[in-house]
Amino acid sequence: MDTTTQYVFAFEDGDGKDKKLLGGKGANLCEMTQIGLNVPPGFVISTAACLEYLDEPKRALPPGLIEQVHEQMRALEQKTGKGFGDPDNPLLVSVRSGSAMSMPGMMDTILNLGLNSATLQGVIRATDDPRFGYDAYRRFIQLFGKVALGVPDEAFDKEFAAIKEAAHAKQDVDLSATDLRETCERFLKVVEDATGHPFPTDPYQQLEIAIKAVFNSWSGKRAVDYRKQFNITPDMANGTAVNVVTMVFGNRGDDSATGVAFTRNPATGENKLYGEYLVNAQGEDVVAGIRTPKPLDRLKVEMPDLADQLDELRDKLETHYREVQDFEFTIEQGQLYCLQTRNGKMNTVAMVRTSVEMEREGLITKEQALLRIAPESLEQMLFPRLDPNIKAESVAQGLPASPGAASGIAVFDADRAEHLGKGQGLKVILVREETKPEDIHGFFASEAILTSRGGKTSHAAVVARGMGKPCVAGAEGISVDVDRREARVGLTSFKEGDVITIDGTSGKVYLGAIPTVEPDFTPELHTLLGWADEMSKLKVLANADTPDDARRARRYGAVGIGLARTERMFNDVERLPIVIEMIVAETPEARQEALDRLLPLQRQDFHDLFEVMSPHPVTIRLLDPPIHEFLPDEHVLERELSELRALAQSARGVTVLAGAMGLLHASESLRREVETARHMVDPTVVEEAIAKKEAMLKKVRALYETNPMLGHRGVRLGMTFPEIYRMQVRAILEAAAECAKSGIEVHPQIKVPQVCTVQELRKVKEYVDSIHAEVAARYGKPVRFQFGTMIEVVRACMRADSLAEEAEFFSFGTNDLTQATFSFSREDAENKFLPLYNQSGLLQDNPFDVLDVKGVGKLMQLAVDWGRAVKPDLHVGICGEHGGHPASIAFCHQAGLDYVSCSGPRVPIARLAAAHAALKSAPTPNA
Ligand code: ADP
Ligand code: MG
Ligand code: MG
């Protein structure tokens, strides 16, 4: 009884689904053979054999393997009617590697194995074509020499070049049979010189050497490096299979050809065979670019019969695999063979189109149509990209802070950006060391933002993302000189007015204009995302602060605003002075006076948001950042004050001078000039300015905090400055009442940030209730609203049950919650130790990018469960940056959240990810 493992599988017998055992190429060769496609006879040696061989210290083939190979070779001889090593009618084979994942760096294919001086003569007799025979032989000697014996290509190339030169041949095809015979002789010598042994002539010996060489290539440096770089674990691909395939020849004359094709166009998704072929050529010639291949449309003219057969092959492949296929074919004297197939790699536009079309054709279900597209890949269709056909060298690299690419002239401050961008209609890119709230008007006027400092949560990054503008942050290779309006990068520089291009998707910065490709939100993407919404349980809302943001988010399919930040509204250039007045106010009356001026502005903001989003909910977060953020910098104030004081002294000096004119016997005209000077700078005005600035400086100092992010912010502000929150609540409720009056359906949600005790929430609820009663009385009708809290501190998670007594909804702010859970400040962590933590495996991911499911996620789960135990219909969502990331969205689905909220342009990604989460966690039918 034979009990040895089966290592070798004929194409008729191998399990086409078992890519791990047979490799992708081998499994598909089996599958294609078994569904009746014309594949040249052959067999696969399993990856298990490869692993055993590599484990064996002496690198001996596993016992029984060679016998099984011989048995399969005899079967091949029977199927083809040829003999391996038979000089009268020789069988030739190719030896091809192939693992579960396609992997450049694996061993190259050896063609025409089985040739030696005797079988060569057989080929020549059988084909009556010496040129063909010698050509096949010289290819074999070189491939075998290089791939199996490690003889470098250069040694062959040198000889080949010499022969071409002697024959005055420009191309390989210009060489005669005699030239090629000469080539073979020289090549045999090259191998003998390099290895110290004559070229192996026994076909079985050739085969064994080739098999071992394929196995060895799995542990070769090229392949190991590749697997490391692309994180290919043994789980995904372990060992390579070896495919031994009967040779078919596309180079047997003008009725022969070889080509590669996609069943659909991989660039556009168009449902039309796409590919190239070469008449009278062997496989590798198409890829090698030795001759220019022709588009497959030509085949209809040159070989109409075969074009039909190829169409048929295409249909069979697609109906079987139900996926776009990328396949290789060869035509030998009018006979079509398929040599390989695999799932086609396409860009996202093509993926989306083929998904929708294949569903309509009944090839795949809606679920499959959705699952074949990686949510993250949609980014390609949502943001402008650099034209992929243009090759350009970047001059600096920063962080990819907000995706998309843009070109424009460099400007170095917000006012110039506004002047040139808005004023003169030029495309500008705002270049700063870092940006501040007071630069906001520059953002509006710019195509994109570039900073030389700061991370992915710097002001520039956050604001640009919110606006959907490209941003590269922290490009440290650039040094910005605002005064000279220029920036230095390495040895070059650019000035205001010079065109630069930035790519916020890669973080690269270029000098000059590089063409960009506009995003295309195609009708197919619309359809696909419509299906996604049908399948998903999570709703997708957007973070949006302005009506423009909100409109865009709606276009992307957001069904509400999950986070509207009111601080952005405070930062508007026209409002900032009022906001400052409110902060600096010494008395409650003075503060109220400033707030009374802010109220109508805020009310209008909210009214506009409600109107744009109607009938969807709009969640407004009450003021969150520490208020000193709205005040100028302490050092700037100090400098200004010392300048004002100097001016005051000068002004007083001029007054003294004017009084002293009588002593000077000065002329009338000089007297007049001094008098004018005295009027020009009025000391009392200067004193007044000094007083204001001093008050402000005092306030800045009083508000100073060592740790502002853990300090006087969020609901703590609402406790100490209740009038600010009251104004905001009033603005929300009045805006809602006014909308309702004019027939606009509104669903306002009031959200309180940074809450850690239910008492805080109750206090704010008191304001809300009293203002609500007042507004209802005035408008004659109560407005409906929801009241809820952010969950972003650890205590809020721990007290979720009691918070749920007051809150109708929870909204996780996972950026703060992550900082709070790790006790990491994000900026410091990302700039200092996190990269090391990630590299050395102390932490697997950056928790600010990828939600830390094990820690932060566990807190979230507790909060959800405890909250719902008290209030079963508690509405729960996430509004942090994580809300737009597929892996985090999957977690949110599992944790039972109702919605995710993310920046507008990420909404489509989140919609698809939400559908994936639902589909992947659904119990499989019949399981
Ligand atoms: P790769 O993984 O680099 O595509 P392949 O094993 O597919 O390597 O082979 C390289 C080229 O040789 C391809 O063009 C293929 O079609 C061709 N080829 C491989 N085996 C044969 C064969 N038995 N007959 C004819 N051409 C072949
Ligand atoms: Mg290749
Ligand atoms: Mg191939």
XYZ file of N, CA and C in Angstrom, residues 547 569 575 600-610:
42
model
N -22.911 76.007 6.700
C -23.883 75.551 5.705
C -23.192 74.912 4.493
N -17.626 79.038 14.643
C -18.484 80.179 14.391
C -17.984 81.398 15.165
N -16.616 88.362 14.027
C -17.157 88.107 15.370
C -16.090 88.104 16.445
N -27.853 87.055 17.812
C -28.486 86.964 16.488
C -27.584 86.287 15.460
N -26.259 86.467 15.618
C -25.329 85.850 14.667
C -25.383 84.330 14.792
N -25.328 83.852 16.043
C -25.390 82.399 16.258
C -26.727 81.840 15.786
N -27.791 82.589 16.091
C -29.118 82.118 15.711
C -29.186 81.914 14.201
N -28.583 82.865 13.486
C -28.568 82.751 12.026
C -27.752 81.515 11.589
N -26.593 81.300 12.238
C -25.769 80.118 11.932
C -26.609 78.858 12.027
N -27.296 78.723 13.146
C -28.044 77.494 13.391
C -29.227 77.385 12.432
N -29.872 78.518 12.211
C -30.989 78.525 11.275
C -30.540 77.973 9.927
N -29.381 78.464 9.458
C -28.897 78.028 8.145
C -28.587 76.533 8.141
N -27.949 76.067 9.204
C -27.629 74.635 9.281
C -28.906 73.795 9.273
N -29.890 74.223 10.072
C -31.151 73.465 10.126
C -31.786 73.400 8.746
